[in-house]
C-alpha cells in the first residue's frame, strides 16, 4: 500500500477525537472483488465477460476440458484452427518440450468448417462464453469462403484469423510477414462478414508495426499477438530433426519477452484493442501484458500443465483490482507505455470514416 | 478425471535406470482399468511446461495406491526420481481407453518389449482376478534389463527373450509368439513401434494359418461394430498400447496422434492409447 496515495477529495473532515484514533495511513477504498468490472468490449457487440481467454489449439473446441473446467467462467474461447476442407495434419512427432516451452507442428488437423459447425455450434450456443473460431487458409479465397460459412451461425461469436499460413498464390510466403498480404486478406474477410474480426500477428517478422497498421486499416476489430515463434528440435540420435514436419512453433514462458515486445509495439501504432498471448502462467504475466497495452490475454501452453489456471486468473485479477481499489481492470491497461501515446483503446472501433 | 494431489509412498530403482514408484491416490486406484494412463505434472513449470504421461502399472484399491514404472530418459523423469516418500505431486487421470477383454477369452497372451511392460502389467492382475490364464512374453536387450519375475503375480507364465541371449530365448520376443498364438484367445502388446508392427503382421496372418474362428461371430451375427468402438476392439485378436509425444492428454491439442487405416489420425490420449492392431496404419500414411 502506497503512503503517497492522496486522500479522496470528498472525504468528510473528522472530529478531533476521532482523528487521534484514526490510522495514519488511509485504507484504500476497497471494492468487493465480485463488483470489479472485468468486461471487455471488442466492438460489434462482442463483449467478453472477462479478459482471460484460452488460446487457439490449446483448448480444442472447448468440450474436451469440459469435465475439468467450467467453460462458462472463461472470458472467451479461441477454438482450434479451422480450414475449408478437413485436414489430417502433419506427421508425428508433433510436439516436444523445450527449455521453458514447447514446440508444436500439428499442421492444422481439423474436420473442416462444415463439420465444425455441425458438431460444435449447437453446444457453443448454450454457453455464456463467446467462442471465436480460429480460421486458417492457403489463399484469400479460402479464408473468405470459411468465414462466409461461419457468418450468421448461432454460437459463433467472432473470428480469429490465423494469417501465419503460407499463401499458395504468393509462392508460399506467409500472409503474416507482409503488410500488403496481411492487409489484403483482412480486408477481404472484412467484406465477407460482420462478425467481430480478430487477426493474429506472427512474431516471425522484422518489424511488426507496418503489418499491425495495415491490418487495423483493413478493418480488423482487434489484434491478437503473438502466434508461435518458428523453431526446430533435433532427435535424440542426432540423425534428423525431431518433429515430423521439421519446423514447429515455440510457445510457453520462453516466448513471453517477445510477446511483450510485440504487444508493446503494436499497441502504440493501432487504435484497435490488442489481445496478448505468450507465456501467461500467473497473474503477474497478465498484469505485465495489460501494462504494455493489451486489453485481454489468452492462456495457451500453461493449460496443459494446469487446466484450471485460466479460471484462477479471472479470480485473481478481480481480487487484485479490488485490493488496489479499482472499479475496473481497465485502469491497469497501458501503464508501462510511453506517456505520449496516451491510453490505447480498450474498445472496438465500430464505425470509421 | 481430475488433477488431484497424490503422495509418494515408495520409490525404488528396480532395474538400471528404471524406477517403480507407488503413490497414494485412492480415487485413481478404484476407478482405473488396465491400459489407461495418468498425466503427471513436474514441480518445475517454468522449465518443464508439459506433464508426463505414464501407464498405470498397477493399482491396489484396498490400499488406494497406484504405481508407475518409468525409465530415466530426460530432465522430467530425472526430476521424479528425486522425489522422497511424503512428497506430493499432481496426477491427472485416469485417461484414455482401456484394454477390452472378450468375456469368453480364457487364455491371454501379453507381449511386452522393454518398458512396454508398464503398459500391460495391470492387465495381468485384472485377468488373473477374473480367473483367466496369462502368459507374458517379455523382450529386452540383455539380462540386466529383464523385468524381475518377483514383481509379477505367481499365476503368470513368464517367458523371456533377450537380444544377446544372456537370458532366455536369443532374439526378438516376436519370435516366441507363433508358439503361443494357437493357445491364445486374445493378445495384448506394448513396446517399441517395430515390435508392435511385427506383431500386427503376425496377427493379421493368424486366422489364415490356424483357421481359428473369429471371436464375436455367434452373438450379434451380421452386425458390425464401428471401428474403434469398445465392442469392435473386444473382438480383435491383438490390441496394442501406443506411445506418442503428448501435450494436453484430453484430446484438445492433437499432438499425440497415430495414423489409422481410415486415413484419419486418431488421438492416443482419447481414442487410445489402446487400439485394435488392425486400426493402425503401420506403414505411416502421411
Coordinates of C-alpha atoms in Angstrom, one line a residue:
Chain A
X1 CA 0.0 0.0 0.0
X2 CA 1.4 3.3 -1.0
X3 CA 1.7 6.1 1.6
X4 CA 1.6 8.6 -1.2
X5 CA -2.0 7.7 -2.2
X6 CA -3.9 11.0 -1.9
X7 CA -6.9 11.1 0.4
X8 CA -10.2 11.1 -1.5
X9 CA -11.3 14.6 -2.1
X10 CA -14.8 14.1 -0.8
X11 CA -13.7 12.6 2.5
X12 CA -15.5 14.5 5.3
X13 CA -13.5 16.2 8.0
X14 CA -13.2 14.1 11.1
X15 CA -13.9 15.2 14.5
X16 CA -10.7 15.9 16.5
X17 CA -11.2 13.0 18.9
X18 CA -11.6 10.6 16.0
X19 CA -8.6 12.0 14.3
X20 CA -6.3 10.8 17.0
X21 CA -7.6 7.3 16.8
X22 CA -7.7 7.2 13.0
X23 CA -5.0 5.2 11.3
X24 CA -2.0 7.2 10.0
X25 CA -2.5 5.5 6.5
X26 CA -5.8 5.8 4.8
X27 CA -7.3 2.5 4.0
X28 CA -7.8 2.2 0.2
X29 CA -11.3 2.3 -0.8
X30 CA -11.8 -1.5 -1.3
X31 CA -14.2 -2.6 -3.8
X32 CA -15.6 -6.1 -3.4
X33 CA -13.9 -8.5 -5.9
X34 CA -17.3 -9.6 -7.2
X35 CA -18.1 -6.0 -8.2
X36 CA -15.0 -5.2 -10.2
X37 CA -15.8 -4.6 -13.8
X38 CA -13.9 -7.2 -15.9
X39 CA -15.9 -6.9 -19.1
X40 CA -14.0 -6.3 -22.4
X41 CA -15.8 -4.6 -25.2
X42 CA -14.3 -5.5 -28.5
X43 CA -16.8 -3.7 -30.7
X44 CA -19.5 -5.1 -33.0
X45 CA -21.5 -6.3 -30.0
X46 CA -18.8 -8.7 -28.7
X47 CA -18.4 -8.2 -25.0
X48 CA -16.2 -10.7 -23.2
X49 CA -17.2 -11.3 -19.6
X50 CA -13.6 -11.1 -18.5
X51 CA -10.2 -10.5 -20.1
X52 CA -8.9 -14.1 -19.7
X53 CA -9.3 -16.2 -22.9
X54 CA -7.9 -19.6 -23.9
X55 CA -5.7 -19.6 -26.9
X56 CA -6.4 -21.5 -30.2
X57 CA -5.0 -25.0 -30.3
X58 CA -4.7 -25.5 -26.6
X59 CA -8.3 -25.9 -25.7
X60 CA -9.7 -27.9 -28.6
X61 CA -13.3 -26.9 -29.3
X62 CA -14.0 -26.2 -25.6
X63 CA -15.7 -29.5 -25.0
X64 CA -12.5 -31.6 -24.3
X65 CA -11.8 -30.0 -21.0
X66 CA -15.5 -30.0 -20.0
X67 CA -15.0 -32.4 -17.2
X68 CA -12.2 -30.4 -15.6
X69 CA -13.0 -26.7 -16.3
X70 CA -16.2 -24.7 -16.0
X71 CA -16.1 -23.1 -19.5
X72 CA -18.8 -20.7 -18.7
X73 CA -16.5 -18.7 -16.5
X74 CA -13.9 -18.1 -19.2
X75 CA -13.6 -14.7 -21.0
X76 CA -13.6 -16.4 -24.4
X77 CA -12.5 -19.5 -26.2
X78 CA -10.5 -19.5 -29.4
X79 CA -11.1 -22.8 -31.0
X80 CA -8.7 -24.9 -33.0
X81 CA -7.6 -23.6 -36.4
X82 CA -10.3 -24.3 -39.0
X83 CA -9.9 -24.6 -42.7
X84 CA -12.3 -25.0 -45.6
X85 CA -11.7 -28.7 -46.1
X86 CA -10.7 -31.3 -43.5
X87 CA -7.0 -31.7 -42.9
X88 CA -5.1 -34.6 -41.5
X89 CA -2.3 -32.5 -40.3
X90 CA 1.5 -33.2 -40.1
X91 CA 3.3 -36.5 -39.5
X92 CA 4.3 -37.3 -35.9
X93 CA 6.0 -36.5 -33.6
X94 CA 4.1 -33.3 -33.4
X95 CA 5.0 -31.9 -30.0
X96 CA 8.2 -31.8 -27.9
X97 CA 9.2 -29.9 -24.8
X98 CA 12.0 -27.3 -24.9
X99 CA 13.5 -25.3 -22.1
X100 CA 10.7 -23.2 -20.7
X101 CA 8.4 -24.0 -23.6
X102 CA 7.3 -26.4 -26.2
X103 CA 7.4 -26.8 -30.0
X104 CA 4.3 -27.9 -31.9
X105 CA 3.6 -28.7 -35.5
X106 CA 0.1 -30.1 -35.6
X107 CA -0.4 -28.9 -39.1
X108 CA -3.9 -27.6 -38.7
X109 CA -5.5 -31.0 -38.3
X110 CA -9.3 -30.3 -38.3
X111 CA -12.5 -31.6 -39.6
X112 CA -13.2 -28.6 -41.9
X113 CA -15.6 -25.7 -41.4
X114 CA -18.8 -27.5 -42.3
X115 CA -18.2 -30.4 -39.9
X116 CA -17.1 -27.9 -37.2
X117 CA -20.4 -26.1 -37.5
X118 CA -22.4 -29.3 -37.4
X119 CA -20.6 -30.8 -34.5
X120 CA -20.0 -27.9 -32.1
X121 CA -22.0 -24.8 -32.9
X122 CA -25.1 -26.0 -31.1
X123 CA -23.1 -26.7 -27.9
X124 CA -21.4 -23.3 -28.2
X125 CA -24.8 -21.6 -28.4
X126 CA -25.6 -22.8 -24.9
X127 CA -22.5 -21.3 -23.4
X128 CA -22.3 -17.8 -21.9
X129 CA -18.6 -17.7 -23.0
X130 CA -18.1 -16.3 -26.5
X131 CA -16.4 -18.8 -28.9
X132 CA -14.1 -17.3 -31.5
X133 CA -13.4 -19.5 -34.5
X134 CA -9.8 -19.5 -35.5
X135 CA -9.7 -19.5 -39.3
X136 CA -6.7 -20.6 -41.5
X137 CA -6.3 -20.9 -45.2
X138 CA -3.9 -21.1 -48.1
X139 CA -5.4 -18.4 -50.2
X140 CA -7.5 -15.3 -49.7
X141 CA -10.4 -17.1 -51.4
X142 CA -10.2 -19.9 -48.9
X143 CA -10.3 -17.6 -45.9
X144 CA -13.3 -15.7 -47.3
X145 CA -15.1 -19.0 -48.0
X146 CA -14.6 -20.3 -44.5
X147 CA -15.7 -17.0 -42.9
X148 CA -18.7 -16.8 -45.2
X149 CA -19.9 -20.2 -43.9
X150 CA -19.4 -19.1 -40.3
X151 CA -21.2 -15.8 -40.8
X152 CA -24.6 -15.9 -39.1
X153 CA -24.1 -19.3 -37.4
X154 CA -25.6 -19.1 -33.9
X155 CA -22.8 -20.0 -31.4
X156 CA -20.0 -18.4 -33.4
X157 CA -19.2 -15.1 -31.6
X158 CA -16.4 -14.0 -33.8
X159 CA -13.4 -14.8 -36.0
X160 CA -9.7 -15.0 -35.2
X161 CA -7.7 -15.0 -38.4
X162 CA -4.6 -17.1 -38.3
X163 CA -2.6 -15.4 -41.1
X164 CA 0.7 -17.3 -40.4
X165 CA -0.1 -19.8 -43.2
X166 CA 1.7 -20.0 -46.5
X167 CA 0.0 -18.1 -49.2
X168 CA 0.0 -20.5 -52.2
X169 CA -0.7 -17.6 -54.5
X170 CA 2.4 -15.8 -53.3
X171 CA 4.9 -18.7 -53.6
X172 CA 4.2 -20.0 -50.1
X173 CA 5.2 -16.8 -48.4
X174 CA 3.1 -16.3 -45.2
X175 CA 0.4 -13.6 -45.2
X176 CA 1.6 -12.5 -41.7
X177 CA 5.1 -11.4 -42.8
X178 CA 4.0 -8.9 -45.4
X179 CA 1.9 -5.8 -44.7
X180 CA 0.3 -5.9 -48.1
X181 CA -0.8 -9.5 -48.0
X182 CA -1.9 -9.2 -44.3
X183 CA -4.0 -6.2 -45.2
X184 CA -5.4 -7.8 -48.3
X185 CA -6.6 -10.9 -46.5
X186 CA -8.1 -8.9 -43.6
X187 CA -9.9 -6.6 -46.0
X188 CA -11.3 -9.5 -48.0
X189 CA -12.6 -11.2 -44.9
X190 CA -13.9 -7.9 -43.5
X191 CA -16.1 -7.6 -46.6
X192 CA -17.4 -11.1 -46.2
X193 CA -18.7 -10.8 -42.6
X194 CA -20.0 -8.5 -39.9
X195 CA -18.7 -10.8 -37.2
X196 CA -16.1 -9.4 -34.8
X197 CA -12.8 -9.9 -36.6
X198 CA -9.5 -10.5 -34.7
X199 CA -6.3 -11.0 -36.6
X200 CA -3.4 -12.9 -35.0
X201 CA 0.1 -11.5 -35.6
X202 CA 3.1 -13.5 -36.2
X203 CA 6.3 -12.7 -34.3
X204 CA 8.5 -14.0 -37.1
X205 CA 8.9 -10.6 -38.8
X206 CA 11.4 -7.8 -38.8
X207 CA 9.0 -5.0 -37.8
X208 CA 5.5 -5.6 -36.6
X209 CA 4.3 -2.0 -36.8
X210 CA 3.6 -1.7 -40.5
X211 CA 1.8 -5.0 -40.5
X212 CA -0.3 -4.2 -37.4
X213 CA -1.2 -0.8 -39.1
X214 CA -2.1 -2.5 -42.4
X215 CA -4.4 -5.0 -40.6
X216 CA -6.1 -2.3 -38.5
X217 CA -6.6 -0.1 -41.6
X218 CA -8.1 -3.1 -43.4
X219 CA -10.9 -3.2 -40.8
X220 CA -9.9 -5.7 -38.1
X221 CA -11.7 -5.2 -34.8
X222 CA -8.8 -6.3 -32.7
X223 CA -5.3 -7.8 -32.9
X224 CA -4.1 -10.9 -31.1
X225 CA -0.4 -11.3 -30.5
X226 CA 1.6 -13.5 -30.8
X227 CA 1.4 -16.7 -32.7
X228 CA 4.2 -19.1 -32.1
X229 CA 7.9 -18.5 -32.9
X230 CA 9.3 -20.7 -35.6
X231 CA 11.9 -23.2 -34.4
X232 CA 13.2 -26.8 -34.7
X233 CA 14.4 -29.5 -32.3
X234 CA 16.9 -32.3 -33.0
X235 CA 16.1 -36.0 -32.5
X236 CA 17.9 -37.7 -29.6
X237 CA 20.0 -39.8 -32.1
X238 CA 21.0 -36.5 -33.8
X239 CA 20.3 -38.1 -37.2
X240 CA 17.4 -35.9 -38.1
X241 CA 15.2 -33.0 -36.8
X242 CA 12.8 -34.4 -34.2
X243 CA 9.4 -33.1 -35.4
X244 CA 7.8 -35.0 -38.2
X245 CA 7.3 -31.6 -40.0
X246 CA 10.9 -30.4 -39.1
X247 CA 9.6 -27.0 -38.2
X248 CA 7.5 -26.3 -35.1
X249 CA 6.1 -23.3 -33.3
X250 CA 7.6 -22.3 -30.0
X251 CA 5.2 -21.4 -27.2
X252 CA 5.3 -21.2 -23.4
X253 CA 7.0 -19.0 -20.8
X254 CA 10.1 -18.9 -23.1
X255 CA 8.3 -16.6 -25.6
X256 CA 6.9 -14.1 -23.1
X257 CA 9.5 -11.4 -23.6
X258 CA 9.0 -11.5 -27.4
X259 CA 5.2 -11.3 -26.9
X260 CA 5.6 -8.3 -24.6
X261 CA 7.7 -6.5 -27.1
X262 CA 5.2 -7.1 -29.9
X263 CA 2.2 -6.1 -27.9
X264 CA 4.1 -3.0 -26.7
X265 CA 4.9 -2.0 -30.3
X266 CA 1.5 -2.9 -31.8
X267 CA -0.5 -1.2 -29.1
X268 CA 1.3 2.1 -29.9
X269 CA 0.5 2.1 -33.6
X270 CA -3.1 1.0 -33.8
X271 CA -6.3 2.3 -32.3
X272 CA -8.0 -1.1 -32.1
X273 CA -7.6 -3.4 -29.0
X274 CA -4.7 -5.8 -28.7
X275 CA -5.1 -9.2 -27.1
X276 CA -1.9 -10.7 -25.8
X277 CA -0.8 -14.3 -26.0
X278 CA 2.6 -15.7 -25.0
X279 CA 3.7 -17.5 -21.9
X280 CA 1.0 -16.5 -19.4
X281 CA 1.4 -18.7 -16.4
X282 CA 0.4 -16.5 -13.5
X283 CA -1.3 -13.2 -12.6
X284 CA 2.0 -11.3 -12.8
X285 CA 2.1 -12.2 -16.5
X286 CA -1.4 -10.9 -17.1
X287 CA -0.6 -7.6 -15.3
X288 CA 2.6 -7.3 -17.4
X289 CA 0.7 -7.7 -20.7
X290 CA -2.0 -5.2 -19.5
X291 CA 0.7 -2.8 -18.6
X292 CA 2.2 -2.8 -22.2
X293 CA -1.2 -2.1 -23.7
X294 CA -3.1 -5.4 -24.0
X295 CA -6.8 -5.3 -23.2
X296 CA -7.0 -9.0 -22.6
X297 CA -4.8 -12.1 -22.6
X298 CA -5.0 -15.6 -23.9
X299 CA -3.7 -18.5 -21.9
X300 CA -2.2 -21.3 -24.0
X301 CA 0.5 -23.8 -23.2
X302 CA 0.1 -23.4 -19.5
X303 CA -3.3 -25.0 -19.8
X304 CA -1.7 -28.4 -20.5
X305 CA 0.0 -28.4 -17.1
X306 CA -2.8 -26.8 -15.2
X307 CA -6.2 -26.8 -16.9
X308 CA -7.8 -24.7 -14.1
X309 CA -5.3 -21.8 -14.5
X310 CA -7.5 -19.5 -16.7
X311 CA -10.3 -19.6 -14.1
X312 CA -7.9 -18.9 -11.3
X313 CA -6.5 -15.9 -13.2
X314 CA -10.0 -14.5 -13.5
X315 CA -10.5 -14.7 -9.8
X316 CA -7.0 -13.4 -9.0
X317 CA -7.4 -10.4 -11.4
X318 CA -10.7 -9.4 -9.7
X319 CA -9.0 -9.7 -6.3
X320 CA -6.0 -7.6 -7.4
X321 CA -8.3 -4.8 -8.7
X322 CA -10.3 -4.9 -5.5
X323 CA -7.2 -4.7 -3.4
X324 CA -6.0 -1.7 -5.4
X325 CA -9.4 0.0 -5.1
X326 CA -10.1 -0.2 -8.9
X327 CA -13.6 -0.4 -10.0
X328 CA -12.5 -1.7 -13.4
X329 CA -9.5 -3.7 -14.5
X330 CA -9.1 -1.3 -17.4
X331 CA -7.2 1.1 -15.2
X332 CA -4.4 -1.4 -15.4
X333 CA -4.0 -1.1 -19.2
X334 CA -1.1 0.7 -20.7
X335 CA 0.6 1.9 -17.5
X336 CA 4.0 0.9 -19.0
X337 CA 3.5 2.6 -22.3
X338 CA 5.4 5.8 -23.2
X339 CA 3.3 8.7 -21.9
X340 CA 2.9 10.5 -25.3
X341 CA 1.0 7.7 -26.9
X342 CA -1.9 8.0 -24.5
X343 CA -4.1 5.2 -23.3
X344 CA -4.7 2.6 -26.0
X345 CA -8.2 1.8 -27.0
X346 CA -10.0 -0.7 -24.8
X347 CA -13.0 -0.6 -27.0
X348 CA -13.6 -1.7 -30.5
X349 CA -13.9 0.9 -33.2
X350 CA -17.3 0.3 -34.6
X351 CA -17.6 3.0 -37.2
X352 CA -14.7 4.5 -39.0
X353 CA -14.7 7.1 -41.8
Chain B
X1 CA -10.7 -37.5 -14.4
X2 CA -9.4 -34.5 -12.5
X3 CA -6.0 -33.2 -11.5
X4 CA -5.5 -34.5 -7.9
X5 CA -2.8 -34.5 -5.3
X6 CA -1.0 -37.8 -4.8
X7 CA 1.5 -38.6 -2.1
X8 CA 4.6 -40.7 -2.9
X9 CA 4.7 -43.8 -0.8
X10 CA 7.6 -45.8 -2.2
X11 CA 10.2 -45.2 -4.9
X12 CA 12.9 -47.6 -5.9
X13 CA 15.2 -48.4 -8.8
X14 CA 14.1 -51.8 -9.9
X15 CA 16.4 -52.0 -12.9
X16 CA 19.3 -49.9 -14.0
X17 CA 17.7 -46.5 -14.8
X18 CA 14.2 -47.9 -14.3
X19 CA 12.1 -46.8 -11.4
X20 CA 9.0 -48.1 -9.8
X21 CA 7.0 -45.5 -7.7
X22 CA 3.9 -46.0 -5.6
X23 CA 1.6 -43.1 -5.0
X24 CA -1.4 -42.8 -2.6
X25 CA -4.2 -41.8 -4.9
X26 CA -7.4 -43.5 -3.7
X27 CA -9.7 -42.1 -6.4
X28 CA -7.5 -43.3 -9.2
X29 CA -7.0 -46.7 -7.6
X30 CA -10.7 -47.6 -7.7
X31 CA -11.8 -46.1 -11.0
X32 CA -9.0 -47.2 -13.3
X33 CA -8.7 -50.0 -15.8
X34 CA -5.7 -51.7 -17.4
X35 CA -4.4 -49.7 -20.4
X36 CA -5.3 -46.3 -19.0
X37 CA -2.7 -43.7 -18.1
X38 CA -2.1 -40.7 -15.8
X39 CA -0.7 -37.3 -16.9
X40 CA 1.8 -36.2 -14.2
X41 CA 2.9 -32.7 -13.6
X42 CA 6.6 -31.9 -12.7
X43 CA 7.3 -29.5 -9.9
X44 CA 9.2 -27.1 -12.2
X45 CA 6.6 -25.5 -14.5
X46 CA 8.8 -22.6 -15.7
X47 CA 11.4 -25.1 -17.0
X48 CA 9.3 -28.1 -17.9
X49 CA 5.9 -26.9 -19.3
X50 CA 4.4 -30.3 -20.2
X51 CA 3.1 -33.0 -18.0
X52 CA 4.5 -36.6 -18.4
X53 CA 2.2 -39.4 -19.4
X54 CA 2.7 -42.8 -17.6
X55 CA 0.8 -46.0 -17.9
X56 CA -0.9 -47.1 -14.8
X57 CA 1.4 -50.0 -13.9
X58 CA -0.7 -51.5 -11.1
X59 CA -3.5 -50.3 -8.9
X60 CA -4.5 -51.5 -5.5
X61 CA -8.0 -50.5 -4.5
X62 CA -7.6 -51.8 -0.9
X63 CA -4.7 -49.5 0.0
X64 CA -5.5 -46.8 -2.5
X65 CA -2.1 -46.9 -4.2
X66 CA -1.2 -46.8 -7.9
X67 CA 2.3 -47.5 -9.3
X68 CA 4.1 -46.1 -12.3
X69 CA 7.2 -47.6 -13.9
X70 CA 9.5 -45.4 -16.0
X71 CA 13.0 -45.1 -17.4
X72 CA 15.1 -42.0 -16.7
X73 CA 15.1 -40.5 -20.2
X74 CA 15.4 -36.8 -19.7
X75 CA 15.0 -34.0 -17.2
X76 CA 11.4 -34.7 -16.4
X77 CA 11.9 -38.4 -15.4
X78 CA 15.1 -37.5 -13.6
X79 CA 13.1 -35.0 -11.5
X80 CA 10.7 -37.7 -10.5
X81 CA 13.5 -39.9 -9.2
X82 CA 14.5 -37.2 -6.7
X83 CA 11.1 -37.3 -5.0
X84 CA 11.0 -38.7 -1.5
X85 CA 8.2 -40.5 0.3
X86 CA 5.7 -38.0 1.6
X87 CA 6.2 -35.6 -1.4
X88 CA 3.0 -34.5 -3.2
X89 CA 2.6 -34.5 -6.9
X90 CA -0.3 -33.7 -9.2
X91 CA -1.7 -36.8 -11.0
X92 CA -4.3 -36.3 -13.7
X93 CA -6.3 -39.3 -14.7
X94 CA -7.3 -42.0 -15.4
X95 CA -7.1 -41.0 -19.1
X96 CA -7.5 -42.9 -22.3
X97 CA -9.4 -46.1 -23.2
X98 CA -8.6 -49.4 -21.5
X99 CA -7.8 -52.8 -23.0
X100 CA -11.0 -54.7 -23.9
X101 CA -11.0 -58.4 -23.0
X102 CA -13.7 -60.5 -24.6
X103 CA -15.7 -62.1 -21.8
X104 CA -15.2 -65.5 -23.4
X105 CA -11.4 -65.3 -23.6
X106 CA -9.7 -67.8 -21.3
X107 CA -6.1 -67.5 -22.4
X108 CA -4.5 -64.1 -22.7
X109 CA -1.1 -63.6 -24.3
X110 CA 0.7 -60.4 -23.2
X111 CA 3.7 -59.3 -25.1
X112 CA 5.9 -56.6 -23.7
X113 CA 9.1 -55.0 -25.1
X114 CA 11.3 -53.4 -22.5
X115 CA 9.5 -50.6 -20.7
X116 CA 6.3 -51.7 -22.6
X117 CA 5.8 -54.0 -19.6
X118 CA 4.3 -50.9 -17.8
X119 CA 1.6 -50.8 -20.4
X120 CA 0.3 -54.4 -20.0
X121 CA 1.4 -55.2 -16.3
X122 CA -2.0 -54.2 -14.9
X123 CA -3.9 -56.4 -17.4
X124 CA -2.2 -59.4 -15.9
X125 CA -3.6 -58.6 -12.5
X126 CA -7.1 -58.0 -13.9
X127 CA -7.1 -61.2 -15.9
X128 CA -5.9 -63.4 -13.0
X129 CA -8.6 -61.8 -10.8
X130 CA -11.1 -62.8 -13.4
X131 CA -9.8 -66.4 -13.5
X132 CA -8.0 -66.2 -16.8
X133 CA -4.7 -67.8 -17.7
X134 CA -2.0 -65.4 -18.6
X135 CA 1.3 -65.9 -20.5
X136 CA 3.7 -62.9 -20.6
X137 CA 6.3 -62.8 -23.3
X138 CA 9.0 -60.2 -22.4
X139 CA 11.8 -58.9 -24.6
X140 CA 14.8 -56.9 -23.6
X141 CA 18.3 -56.1 -24.9
X142 CA 20.1 -58.2 -22.2
X143 CA 19.6 -60.0 -18.9
X144 CA 20.2 -56.9 -16.9
X145 CA 17.1 -55.2 -18.3
X146 CA 14.8 -58.1 -17.7
X147 CA 11.7 -57.3 -15.6
X148 CA 12.1 -59.1 -12.2
X149 CA 9.7 -62.1 -12.0
X150 CA 9.2 -61.3 -8.3
X151 CA 7.1 -58.3 -9.4
X152 CA 4.7 -60.4 -11.3
X153 CA 1.8 -62.4 -9.9
X154 CA 2.7 -66.1 -9.3
X155 CA 0.0 -67.3 -11.7
X156 CA 1.6 -65.7 -14.8
X157 CA 3.7 -67.9 -17.1
X158 CA 6.7 -65.7 -17.8
X159 CA 8.8 -66.2 -20.9
X160 CA 11.8 -64.1 -21.6
X161 CA 13.8 -63.3 -24.8
X162 CA 16.9 -61.2 -24.9
X163 CA 18.6 -59.8 -28.0
X164 CA 22.0 -61.0 -26.9
X165 CA 20.8 -64.4 -25.5
X166 CA 22.1 -63.6 -22.0
X167 CA 18.7 -64.8 -20.6
X168 CA 16.0 -67.0 -22.2
X169 CA 15.4 -67.1 -25.9
X170 CA 18.1 -65.4 -28.0
X171 CA 16.5 -62.9 -30.4
X172 CA 13.4 -60.8 -30.6
X173 CA 10.3 -61.5 -28.4
X174 CA 8.2 -61.6 -31.5
X175 CA 9.9 -64.9 -32.5
X176 CA 8.2 -66.5 -29.4
X177 CA 4.7 -65.5 -30.5
X178 CA 4.0 -68.3 -33.0
X179 CA 4.4 -70.9 -30.2
X180 CA 1.5 -69.3 -28.3
X181 CA -0.8 -67.9 -30.9
X182 CA -2.9 -71.1 -31.2
X183 CA -3.2 -71.3 -27.4
X184 CA -4.1 -67.6 -27.0
X185 CA -7.7 -66.3 -27.3
X186 CA -6.5 -62.8 -27.4
X187 CA -3.2 -60.9 -27.3
X188 CA -2.3 -57.6 -25.8
X189 CA 1.0 -55.8 -26.5
X190 CA 3.0 -52.7 -25.6
X191 CA 6.5 -51.8 -26.7
X192 CA 8.6 -50.2 -29.4
X193 CA 6.7 -49.5 -32.7
X194 CA 8.7 -52.0 -34.8
X195 CA 7.8 -54.8 -32.3
X196 CA 4.1 -53.8 -32.4
X197 CA 4.2 -53.7 -36.2
X198 CA 5.7 -57.2 -36.4
X199 CA 3.0 -58.5 -34.0
X200 CA 0.3 -56.9 -36.1
X201 CA 1.6 -58.7 -39.2
X202 CA 1.6 -62.0 -37.3
X203 CA -1.9 -61.3 -36.0
X204 CA -3.2 -60.5 -39.5
X205 CA -1.9 -63.8 -40.8
X206 CA -3.1 -65.8 -37.8
X207 CA -6.6 -66.6 -39.0
X208 CA -5.3 -67.8 -42.3
X209 CA -2.6 -70.0 -40.8
X210 CA -4.6 -71.5 -37.9
X211 CA -8.1 -71.5 -39.3
X212 CA -9.4 -70.3 -35.9
X213 CA -12.9 -69.0 -35.6
X214 CA -13.2 -65.2 -35.3
X215 CA -14.4 -64.1 -31.9
X216 CA -17.8 -62.5 -31.9
X217 CA -19.4 -64.5 -34.7
X218 CA -22.2 -66.0 -32.7
X219 CA -23.6 -63.1 -30.8
X220 CA -24.8 -60.3 -32.9
X221 CA -24.0 -62.1 -36.1
X222 CA -24.0 -59.9 -39.2
X223 CA -23.8 -56.7 -37.2
X224 CA -20.5 -54.9 -37.5
X225 CA -19.4 -52.6 -34.7
X226 CA -18.0 -49.3 -35.7
X227 CA -14.2 -49.3 -36.0
X228 CA -12.6 -48.1 -32.8
X229 CA -15.6 -48.7 -30.6
X230 CA -15.0 -50.8 -27.4
X231 CA -17.2 -53.6 -28.9
X232 CA -15.1 -53.8 -32.0
X233 CA -11.8 -53.8 -30.1
X234 CA -13.1 -56.5 -27.8
X235 CA -13.4 -58.8 -30.8
X236 CA -9.9 -58.0 -32.1
X237 CA -7.3 -60.7 -31.5
X238 CA -4.5 -58.2 -31.0
X239 CA -4.8 -55.0 -29.1
X240 CA -1.8 -52.7 -28.8
X241 CA -1.0 -49.8 -26.5
X242 CA 0.6 -47.0 -28.5
X243 CA 3.0 -44.3 -27.4
X244 CA 3.4 -40.8 -28.7
X245 CA 4.7 -37.4 -27.5
X246 CA 1.8 -35.8 -25.7
X247 CA 0.6 -32.3 -24.9
X248 CA -2.8 -31.9 -23.2
X249 CA -3.8 -35.6 -22.8
X250 CA -7.5 -34.8 -23.1
X251 CA -7.8 -34.6 -26.8
X252 CA -7.6 -30.8 -27.3
X253 CA -4.2 -30.3 -28.8
X254 CA -4.0 -33.1 -31.4
X255 CA -0.3 -33.5 -30.6
X256 CA -0.3 -37.3 -29.8
X257 CA -1.9 -38.8 -32.9
X258 CA -1.3 -42.1 -34.7
X259 CA -2.3 -42.6 -38.3
X260 CA -5.1 -45.2 -38.8
X261 CA -6.3 -47.2 -41.7
X262 CA -9.3 -44.9 -42.1
X263 CA -6.9 -42.2 -43.2
X264 CA -7.7 -40.0 -40.2
X265 CA -5.2 -39.6 -37.4
X266 CA -6.6 -40.7 -34.1
X267 CA -5.6 -39.3 -30.7
X268 CA -3.5 -41.6 -28.5
X269 CA -4.8 -39.8 -25.4
X270 CA -8.5 -40.1 -26.3
X271 CA -9.2 -42.8 -28.8
X272 CA -6.2 -44.7 -27.5
X273 CA -3.7 -45.5 -26.1
X274 CA -5.2 -48.9 -26.7
X275 CA -6.1 -49.7 -30.3
X276 CA -7.0 -52.8 -32.2
X277 CA -3.9 -53.7 -34.3
X278 CA -5.9 -53.6 -37.5
X279 CA -6.9 -50.0 -36.8
X280 CA -3.3 -48.7 -37.1
X281 CA -1.6 -47.8 -40.4
X282 CA 1.7 -49.4 -39.5
X283 CA 3.4 -48.1 -42.6
X284 CA 2.6 -44.5 -41.8
X285 CA 0.3 -42.9 -44.3
X286 CA 1.0 -39.3 -44.3

